[in-house]
Amino acid sequence: MTSPAKIGLIGTGRIGKVHAASIAALPETTLQWVCDPFIEGAEATAQLFGGVHVTADPRDVISSGDVDAVVIAAPTPTHVDLIDLAIDAGVPVLCEKPIDLDILRVDALREKARAASTLISLGFNRRFDPHFAELHRRVSAGEIGALEQLIITSRDPEPPPAAYVAVSGGIFRDMTIHDFDMARFFVPNIVEVTAHGGNQFSGMIADADDYDSAVVVLRGADGEFVTITNSRHSVYGYDQRLEAFGDEGLLQVGNIGPSNVRSSTSAGIDTGSEIYGNIVRYTDAYRLELAAFVEALRGGEDRTPGFEDGRAALILADAALLSAKENITVAVDLSA
Amino acid sequence: MTSPAKIGLIGTGRIGKVHAASIAALPETTLQWVCDPFIEGAEATAQLFGGVHVTADPRDVISSGDVDAVVIAAPTPTHVDLIDLAIDAGVPVLCEKPIDLDILRVDALREKARAASTLISLGFNRRFDPHFAELHRRVSAGEIGALEQLIITSRDPEPPPAAYVAVSGGIFRDMTIHDFDMARFFVPNIVEVTAHGGNQFSGMIADADDYDSAVVVLRGADGEFVTITNSRHSVYGYDQRLEAFGDEGLLQVGNIGPSNVRSSTSAGIDTGSEIYGNIVRYTDAYRLELAAFVEALRGGEDRTPGFEDGRAALILADAALLSAKENITVAVDLSA
Amino acid sequence: MTSPAKIGLIGTGRIGKVHAASIAALPETTLQWVCDPFIEGAEATAQLFGGVHVTADPRDVISSGDVDAVVIAAPTPTHVDLIDLAIDAGVPVLCEKPIDLDILRVDALREKARAASTLISLGFNRRFDPHFAELHRRVSAGEIGALEQLIITSRDPEPPPAAYVAVSGGIFRDMTIHDFDMARFFVPNIVEVTAHGGNQFSGMIADADDYDSAVVVLRGADGEFVTITNSRHSVYGYDQRLEAFGDEGLLQVGNIGPSNVRSSTSAGIDTGSEIYGNIVRYTDAYRLELAAFVEALRGGEDRTPGFEDGRAALILADAALLSAKENITVAVDLSA
Amino acid sequence: MTSPAKIGLIGTGRIGKVHAASIAALPETTLQWVCDPFIEGAEATAQLFGGVHVTADPRDVISSGDVDAVVIAAPTPTHVDLIDLAIDAGVPVLCEKPIDLDILRVDALREKARAASTLISLGFNRRFDPHFAELHRRVSAGEIGALEQLIITSRDPEPPPAAYVAVSGGIFRDMTIHDFDMARFFVPNIVEVTAHGGNQFSGMIADADDYDSAVVVLRGADGEFVTITNSRHSVYGYDQRLEAFGDEGLLQVGNIGPSNVRSSTSAGIDTGSEIYGNIVRYTDAYRLELAAFVEALRGGEDRTPGFEDGRAALILADAALLSAKENITVAVDLSA
């Protein structure tokens, strides 16, 4: 049995903790380094998940000579520099999305990232959700023939706090970016973006010059349509659905919940009052994402989205913002 | 186009009105006579559904020379005599279940009924419910191979009034009798009955020396199991389900309701707060039963349950009562 | 009891026959006149559904003095003239959609139609589908709070024949027009149309310079989004679904089929292999539409869509075509 | 943080390996000893799941002074002796069901087990299945009022091999025993057993003088009905469902599968072709059972079924066999 891959975790916020739990849970990984400038966070995470070393400085991790890979879950503005350092050190990296909010910063690193022999994976975890992955597998296997229409529904339970909205880069770069990657999971070559932003319920989000809801229509190079419906609120929970329509059929994934108890009372028929919340909905996805990263790290097939996928999603987000603001359809060229 | 069959309706209570509506709705039938000793009831029904003649005396109908068939929806104690009269007059009859509460009275008419060339159909309408009929068709077509287990769930929304309970003949003869016929729709030759009666919630029904709930297990001649679950109440509505299990699969019919609006709110996910109530649930069944009766009447295939089916259901009900009272399994011979 | 309304039916093609059946089935209506230049069609329909008079000339019907209303199911190019005649004769009219394919012809009649005291109803039958109507009722009752997003899925089983495509006016005026009206059922005041047409599978439709699929995004005056997904084919049947999302919840109507038999075999779990086809799916809707028309005719509440609704749907269709062709978002003003 | 409980695993067959995986997965437990007379099995399991010591003799484990508890997954005939040894050594034990196939051997240990201060838990894992546990929680919380009817459906994908059937103790003691415990999870005090055994499809099982299918009706002290439907085969997979009916409603758990991809093709609508098989269906249950055992071990609430529950299930199984063989209803007294 190969000894587990030693992982350095950079960032111990909400998503960082999810990665820490995955690293602890997977037999193929151990938590070697835990890093956060907020050192108490790093220490608490290390204690909870059995991290060996703790530091406030990510350079300690990357240059330690003591990690097989790093997972970057630090704030977005640090991503480019950390990936850059990791490439220099030859340390494989799994980086949370987005690479950056500024396409120019992404492009500045692009050639180096392309040329590097180091594995760079982007944290588009939803590709690894077992339900979406199974739907994708069946589309790829030709079960519904040629894919014609993909419908993505993605609604958050409630808006993020104002402080987060202010630095989020806006709904398209922060929330829809996951859906753009999901779109590209099925239709890699998107050529056209038409986006509509709405301010339907949140004065706070409108004040931040952002949208609280959106509808986006993408067109693929082979004429496929992708429709994305977003809302920053949803009283019934985290609404994450997918529908693929082709010339030989339809495949759908509905919402997932913790139990399938169905109740019939004088109040009606209730199929289960709970839908999984964000982290729980994608717990399996985060773990399987890490497993796929380790598999690629060890020379197995690389099924992880990479730097180019991270860049493509950002380009679509920027195009969507332009489209929504200017009320125009924006042509994009992801093949360049 | 053949002119419509002229129907004489005897009895204008709850079920009588349902038949009147079917007769009016079907192009193949017209309502020629309406009969009820409570003459105002007959008149109201005739007016509502376009009945031509009205009388308080069923003999007027049967001997009128002016009907192609009679539908008997009068109280149970009148059934045997009315069928007898119809046979004598050579008038085909569709009679509501049960033939009688007393098997001796049924048997007294049996030979005559058998020998008669007149069509005698029993009103086991559930055989004509489109959902159950479709399930039956698919079992007959061999879709699930050899039938091994049939599970019938039948729960009424609420108990009948005490006055009705007193004359109902008890839960097995009044309510389960439909399920006995459903059992025989799939497994005609039942050889063993084990019934369990319960007094789970209704003091009124217990006072009437009747059960408010029951579980019955039947065994067919080829070893099939039929399980019937009954309750005289159900807060969520009229619970009418069927499950057929065979060596090649499972077929199920769930409850049916007026619309399939599904709601997701902070209170949960509700697939529709309404299940059809009794009459509405089986409106189609009543109409299709009448259509099948007319088809048989006119020399087409006879798909209607007959006198022998009515007798068999009563025998099973009697056996169930004996079984429940004495806590024994009762062997029956329906082939005699 | 009021005597039934005498209806004159003009046009006995596919939809005309559906109306004939509704007229025959409803106790409130009788089929007084049947009209078709193809006189054999008129005669066959009259015979099947009990029509009293037959003619090849619609003027015979409208001027007969012997009808309480006419139902127009003749080819689209005749609609404007027939409505005009009916207004002159003071005969109420239920006219199939669209009023015309040319908005100029519609607008030429508009003032007269507005000024007329005669009831003019447009055959947007889907408003009367029990499932969609129930969903609408619950949205109107405030069950999901403020409506924010409406998602309409509408896919035909298979494309119409080439001859029909050639005169159909294109997918937006022929097929999406139903969805435009459904959009307006919930969001009457649409202000913006962005449409995307696709040629995904049918060379025949592409050759006719038409689209075989479409995605349309509408914006309402209060910021509501309506998304319409269309395809001219669907191997699994007639796909007609509706989803309404608001700040207090979600309501959905899925596809409807003839039975709810669910099968589990070694081949998988099948919830019913049939979805209702076009006519059957909306049989109830056609009948309830006619009932609502008669109710309005007799001075009851007018719940039927009218001339202005027919015009609005056509304006949206025209805007969609322009949007799709020019790749722009088109502002519309339905309030003018 | 408390150090993990050191577990000695006795038996490394199919279920033993499941326990080994749970012990390895839970942070609260480590695999200290692995024991199997088939020493290669013990070694392989130890290697796979990180066991520290390996032995062929269970006494080495129990007397090692180096375990906090033992999990017994050895063949049934060894259970009584091993529990006996564990009591003597003061080592808490989680033992697979059944305690023994012979009630006399169980009763011989009963007083000692009762008097012992050592924790003895029986492996009725289904109580810990998240879906069934949630249904139970909601029944206990009064959501459906008084429980009146419990319907348990339990069908295995396919019969065990003949060699296993020969020593299994028969369907009631081997398969239904899980359902008897599930019945008692909801209705602890069962007073009456009526069982029906069938030989519907398997000559091999009939030759072993065993049943391949069964229907059992239990009655609780408060008049509750429990109906159990069993089959030793099921082409569509492992059929494990539960339905609880009370005077205020109905709660149901259906089958669970790995993904919720729903497909609609010309072949029908398929809600997912897979139901979880045995081990996977209850993987969570096994792990949560172990967690509950550790919780009890450490002085927390004891939610685990114990020796008396193991005995009660066996008494019900014996009563069922007697009932089925003699065609009688058997009264039982579990309170003695």
Coordinates of C-alpha atoms in Angstrom, one line a residue, chain A:
Chain A
M1 CA 0.0 0.0 0.0
T2 CA 1.3 3.4 -1.0
S3 CA 1.7 5.8 1.9
P4 CA -0.9 8.6 1.9
A5 CA -0.2 11.8 0.0
K6 CA 0.8 14.6 2.4
I7 CA -1.4 17.6 1.8
G8 CA -0.7 21.2 2.8
L9 CA -4.0 23.1 3.4
I10 CA -3.8 26.9 2.9
G11 CA -6.9 28.6 4.3
T12 CA -9.1 27.3 7.1
G13 CA -12.4 29.2 6.5
R14 CA -15.7 27.5 5.6
I15 CA -14.4 25.7 2.5
G16 CA -11.0 25.1 4.0
K17 CA -12.6 23.1 6.8
V18 CA -14.5 21.1 4.3
H19 CA -11.2 20.2 2.6
A20 CA -9.6 19.4 5.9
A21 CA -12.4 17.0 6.6
S22 CA -12.0 15.3 3.2
I23 CA -8.3 15.1 3.7
A24 CA -8.8 13.4 7.1
A25 CA -11.5 11.1 5.7
L26 CA -9.7 9.8 2.6
P27 CA -7.2 7.0 3.3
E28 CA -5.1 8.3 0.4
T29 CA -4.4 11.7 2.1
T30 CA -3.1 13.0 5.4
L31 CA -3.1 16.6 6.6
Q32 CA 0.6 17.5 6.8
W33 CA 0.4 21.3 7.0
V34 CA -2.3 23.7 8.0
C35 CA -1.9 27.4 7.2
D36 CA -3.9 30.5 7.9
P37 CA -2.7 34.0 8.8
F38 CA -5.4 33.8 11.4
I39 CA -3.2 31.3 13.3
E40 CA -5.9 30.3 15.8
G41 CA -8.1 29.0 12.8
A42 CA -5.1 27.0 11.5
E43 CA -4.5 25.5 15.0
A44 CA -8.2 24.6 15.6
T45 CA -8.4 22.9 12.2
A46 CA -5.2 21.0 12.7
Q47 CA -6.4 19.8 16.1
L48 CA -9.8 18.7 14.8
F49 CA -8.5 16.9 11.7
G50 CA -5.0 15.8 12.9
G51 CA -2.8 18.3 11.1
V52 CA 0.9 17.8 11.8
H53 CA 2.4 21.3 11.2
V54 CA 0.8 24.8 11.6
T55 CA 1.9 28.1 10.1
A56 CA 0.6 31.5 9.3
D57 CA 2.7 31.8 6.1
P58 CA 1.8 29.8 3.0
R59 CA 5.4 30.0 1.9
D60 CA 6.3 27.7 4.8
V61 CA 4.0 25.1 3.4
I62 CA 5.0 25.3 -0.3
S63 CA 8.7 25.4 0.4
S64 CA 8.6 22.8 3.2
G65 CA 9.8 19.9 1.0
D66 CA 7.4 18.0 3.2
V67 CA 4.1 18.2 1.1
D68 CA 3.0 16.2 -1.9
A69 CA 0.4 18.8 -2.8
V70 CA -1.3 21.9 -1.6
V71 CA -5.0 22.7 -1.4
I72 CA -5.6 26.5 -1.7
A73 CA -8.8 27.6 0.1
A74 CA -7.5 31.1 0.9
P75 CA -9.3 34.3 -0.2
T76 CA -9.5 34.7 -4.0
P77 CA -7.0 37.6 -4.3
T78 CA -4.2 35.3 -3.1
H79 CA -4.9 32.5 -5.6
V80 CA -2.7 33.7 -8.5
D81 CA 0.4 34.3 -6.3
L82 CA 0.0 31.0 -4.5
I83 CA -0.4 29.1 -7.7
D84 CA 2.7 30.9 -9.0
L85 CA 4.7 29.9 -6.0
A86 CA 3.5 26.3 -6.2
I87 CA 4.6 26.1 -9.8
D88 CA 8.0 27.4 -8.9
A89 CA 8.3 24.9 -6.1
G90 CA 7.0 22.1 -8.3
V91 CA 4.2 21.4 -5.8
P92 CA 0.9 20.2 -7.3
V93 CA -2.0 22.4 -6.4
L94 CA -5.8 22.1 -6.1
C95 CA -7.1 25.7 -6.0
E96 CA -10.6 26.9 -5.1
K97 CA -12.4 28.8 -7.8
P98 CA -12.2 31.4 -9.1
I99 CA -8.5 31.8 -10.1
D100 CA -9.0 35.5 -9.7
L101 CA -11.8 38.1 -10.3
D102 CA -9.6 39.9 -12.9
I103 CA -9.0 38.1 -16.2
L104 CA -5.9 40.2 -16.8
R105 CA -4.2 38.7 -13.7
V106 CA -5.3 35.2 -14.8
D107 CA -3.9 35.8 -18.3
A108 CA -0.7 37.1 -16.8
L109 CA -0.1 33.6 -15.3
R110 CA -1.6 31.7 -18.1
E111 CA 1.5 30.9 -20.2
K112 CA 3.5 29.9 -17.1
A113 CA 0.7 27.6 -16.0
R114 CA 0.4 26.1 -19.4
A115 CA 4.1 25.4 -19.6
A116 CA 4.4 24.0 -16.1
S117 CA 4.6 20.3 -15.7
T118 CA 3.1 20.7 -12.2
L119 CA -0.6 19.6 -11.8
I120 CA -2.9 22.5 -11.4
S121 CA -6.5 21.6 -10.6
L122 CA -9.4 24.0 -10.1
G123 CA -12.0 23.3 -7.4
F124 CA -15.1 23.0 -9.5
N125 CA -16.4 20.4 -7.1
R126 CA -19.8 19.9 -8.7
R127 CA -18.4 17.9 -11.5
F128 CA -17.7 15.3 -8.9
D129 CA -21.2 15.3 -7.4
P130 CA -22.2 11.6 -7.8
H131 CA -25.6 12.6 -9.2
F132 CA -24.4 15.1 -11.8
A133 CA -21.4 12.9 -12.6
E134 CA -23.7 10.0 -13.2
L135 CA -25.9 12.1 -15.5
H136 CA -22.8 13.3 -17.3
R137 CA -21.6 9.7 -17.7
R138 CA -24.9 8.7 -19.2
V139 CA -24.9 11.6 -21.6
S140 CA -21.4 10.8 -22.7
A141 CA -22.4 7.2 -23.1
G142 CA -24.9 8.4 -25.7
E143 CA -28.1 7.5 -23.7
I144 CA -29.9 10.6 -25.0
G145 CA -28.2 10.9 -28.3
A146 CA -27.0 14.4 -29.3
L147 CA -27.3 16.9 -26.4
E148 CA -29.5 19.7 -27.5
Q149 CA -30.5 21.6 -24.4
L150 CA -29.0 21.7 -20.9
I151 CA -31.1 23.4 -18.1
I152 CA -29.2 24.3 -14.9
T153 CA -31.2 25.5 -11.9
S154 CA -29.1 26.9 -9.1
R155 CA -30.7 28.9 -6.2
D156 CA -29.0 29.7 -3.0
P157 CA -31.0 29.4 0.3
E158 CA -30.2 33.0 1.1
P159 CA -28.0 35.9 0.1
P160 CA -24.5 36.2 1.4
P161 CA -23.8 39.0 3.9
A162 CA -23.2 42.5 2.5
A163 CA -19.5 42.4 3.4
Y164 CA -19.1 39.4 1.2
V165 CA -21.2 40.7 -1.7
A166 CA -19.0 43.8 -1.8
V167 CA -15.9 41.7 -2.6
S168 CA -17.5 38.8 -4.4
G169 CA -17.0 40.1 -7.9
G170 CA -20.8 40.0 -8.5
I171 CA -23.2 37.1 -9.0
F172 CA -21.8 35.9 -12.3
R173 CA -18.2 35.6 -11.0
D174 CA -19.2 34.4 -7.6
M175 CA -22.3 32.2 -8.0
T176 CA -23.0 31.5 -11.7
I177 CA -19.3 30.6 -12.2
H178 CA -20.1 27.1 -10.9
D179 CA -22.9 26.9 -13.4
F180 CA -20.6 28.1 -16.2
D181 CA -18.3 25.3 -15.4
M182 CA -21.2 22.8 -15.2
A183 CA -22.2 24.1 -18.7
R184 CA -18.7 23.5 -20.0
F185 CA -18.6 20.0 -18.4
F186 CA -21.2 19.1 -21.0
V187 CA -20.5 21.7 -23.7
P188 CA -16.9 22.7 -23.5
N189 CA -16.9 25.1 -26.4
I190 CA -19.4 27.9 -25.6
V191 CA -19.5 30.6 -28.3
E192 CA -22.2 33.0 -27.2
V193 CA -23.5 34.4 -23.9
T194 CA -26.7 36.3 -23.3
A195 CA -27.3 37.2 -19.6
H196 CA -30.1 38.9 -17.8
G197 CA -29.6 40.3 -14.3
G198 CA -32.4 41.0 -11.9
N199 CA -33.0 42.9 -8.7
Q200 CA -36.0 41.1 -7.5
F201 CA -35.9 41.2 -3.7
S202 CA -32.7 42.4 -2.1
G203 CA -32.1 46.2 -1.7
M204 CA -28.8 45.3 -0.1
I205 CA -27.5 43.6 -3.3
A206 CA -29.0 46.3 -5.5
D207 CA -27.1 48.9 -3.4
A208 CA -23.9 47.0 -4.1
D209 CA -24.6 47.3 -7.8
D210 CA -25.0 43.6 -8.1
Y211 CA -27.9 41.3 -9.2
D212 CA -29.9 39.0 -6.9
S213 CA -31.1 36.8 -9.7
A214 CA -30.1 36.0 -13.2
V215 CA -31.1 34.0 -16.3
V216 CA -28.3 33.2 -18.7
V217 CA -28.5 31.5 -22.1
L218 CA -25.4 30.1 -23.7
R219 CA -24.9 28.7 -27.1
G220 CA -22.4 26.0 -27.9
A221 CA -20.3 25.6 -31.0
D222 CA -22.6 22.8 -32.2
G223 CA -25.8 24.8 -31.5
E224 CA -26.5 23.4 -28.1
F225 CA -28.5 25.7 -25.7
V226 CA -27.6 26.0 -22.1
T227 CA -30.0 27.8 -19.8
I228 CA -29.0 28.8 -16.3
T229 CA -31.5 30.1 -13.7
N230 CA -30.1 31.7 -10.6
S231 CA -31.5 33.2 -7.5
R232 CA -29.8 34.4 -4.4
H233 CA -32.7 33.2 -2.2
S234 CA -34.9 30.1 -2.0
V235 CA -37.1 29.5 1.0
Y236 CA -37.3 25.8 0.5
G237 CA -33.5 25.3 0.5
Y238 CA -30.5 24.9 -1.8
D239 CA -32.0 24.3 -5.2
Q240 CA -29.6 22.4 -7.4
R241 CA -31.0 20.7 -10.4
L242 CA -29.9 19.6 -13.8
E243 CA -31.8 18.6 -17.0
A244 CA -30.2 17.3 -20.2
F245 CA -32.3 17.0 -23.3
G246 CA -31.2 15.2 -26.4
D247 CA -32.6 13.8 -29.5
E248 CA -33.1 10.4 -27.8
G249 CA -34.4 11.4 -24.4
L250 CA -34.1 13.5 -21.2
L251 CA -32.1 13.0 -18.1
Q252 CA -32.8 14.9 -14.9
V253 CA -31.3 15.2 -11.4
G254 CA -33.5 16.7 -8.8
N255 CA -32.7 18.0 -5.3
I256 CA -31.2 15.6 -2.8
G257 CA -32.0 15.4 0.9
P258 CA -31.0 13.5 4.0
S259 CA -33.9 11.0 4.1
N260 CA -36.7 9.9 1.9
V261 CA -39.4 9.8 4.5
R262 CA -42.7 10.7 2.8
S263 CA -45.6 11.9 4.9
S264 CA -49.3 12.1 4.2
T265 CA -51.4 13.9 6.7
S266 CA -54.4 16.1 6.7
A267 CA -52.0 18.9 5.8
G268 CA -51.0 17.2 2.5
I269 CA -48.4 14.9 1.2
D270 CA -44.9 15.9 2.1
T271 CA -42.0 14.1 0.4
G272 CA -39.4 15.3 2.9
S273 CA -39.1 18.7 4.4
E274 CA -35.4 19.0 4.0
I275 CA -33.1 19.5 1.0
Y276 CA -29.4 19.4 1.8
G277 CA -27.8 22.7 2.5
N278 CA -24.7 23.8 0.6
I279 CA -21.8 22.1 2.3
V280 CA -23.7 18.8 3.0
R281 CA -25.2 18.7 -0.6
Y282 CA -21.7 18.6 -2.0
T283 CA -19.8 16.8 0.8
D284 CA -19.4 13.8 -1.4
A285 CA -18.4 16.0 -4.3
Y286 CA -15.6 17.7 -2.3
R287 CA -14.3 14.3 -1.2
L288 CA -14.4 12.8 -4.7
E289 CA -12.8 15.9 -6.1
L290 CA -9.9 15.4 -3.8
A291 CA -9.7 11.7 -4.6
A292 CA -9.6 12.6 -8.3
F293 CA -6.9 15.1 -7.7
V294 CA -4.8 12.5 -5.8
E295 CA -5.4 10.0 -8.6
A296 CA -4.1 12.5 -11.1
L297 CA -1.2 13.4 -8.8
R298 CA -0.1 9.8 -8.8
G299 CA -0.1 9.5 -12.6
G300 CA -3.6 8.2 -13.0
E301 CA -6.1 9.7 -15.4
D302 CA -6.6 13.4 -14.9
R303 CA -10.3 14.0 -14.6
T304 CA -9.9 17.3 -12.8
P305 CA -10.7 20.7 -14.3
G306 CA -7.6 22.7 -14.7
F307 CA -6.3 26.3 -15.1
E308 CA -7.8 26.6 -18.6
D309 CA -11.2 25.6 -17.2
G310 CA -10.9 28.2 -14.4
R311 CA -10.0 30.8 -17.0
A312 CA -12.9 29.8 -19.3
A313 CA -15.5 30.1 -16.5
L314 CA -14.2 33.6 -15.7
I315 CA -14.4 34.6 -19.3
L316 CA -18.0 33.5 -19.4
A317 CA -18.7 35.4 -16.2
D318 CA -17.2 38.5 -17.6
A319 CA -19.2 38.1 -20.8
A320 CA -22.4 37.6 -18.8
L321 CA -21.8 40.8 -16.9
L322 CA -21.2 42.7 -20.1
S323 CA -24.2 41.1 -21.7
A324 CA -26.5 41.9 -18.8
K325 CA -25.3 45.5 -18.4
E326 CA -25.4 46.3 -22.1
N327 CA -28.4 44.2 -23.0
I328 CA -26.5 42.5 -25.8
T329 CA -25.4 39.0 -26.8
V330 CA -21.7 38.6 -26.4
A331 CA -19.7 36.2 -28.6
V332 CA -16.8 34.5 -26.9
D333 CA -13.9 32.4 -28.1
L334 CA -12.7 29.9 -25.5
S335 CA -10.5 28.1 -28.1
A336 CA -8.0 30.9 -28.4

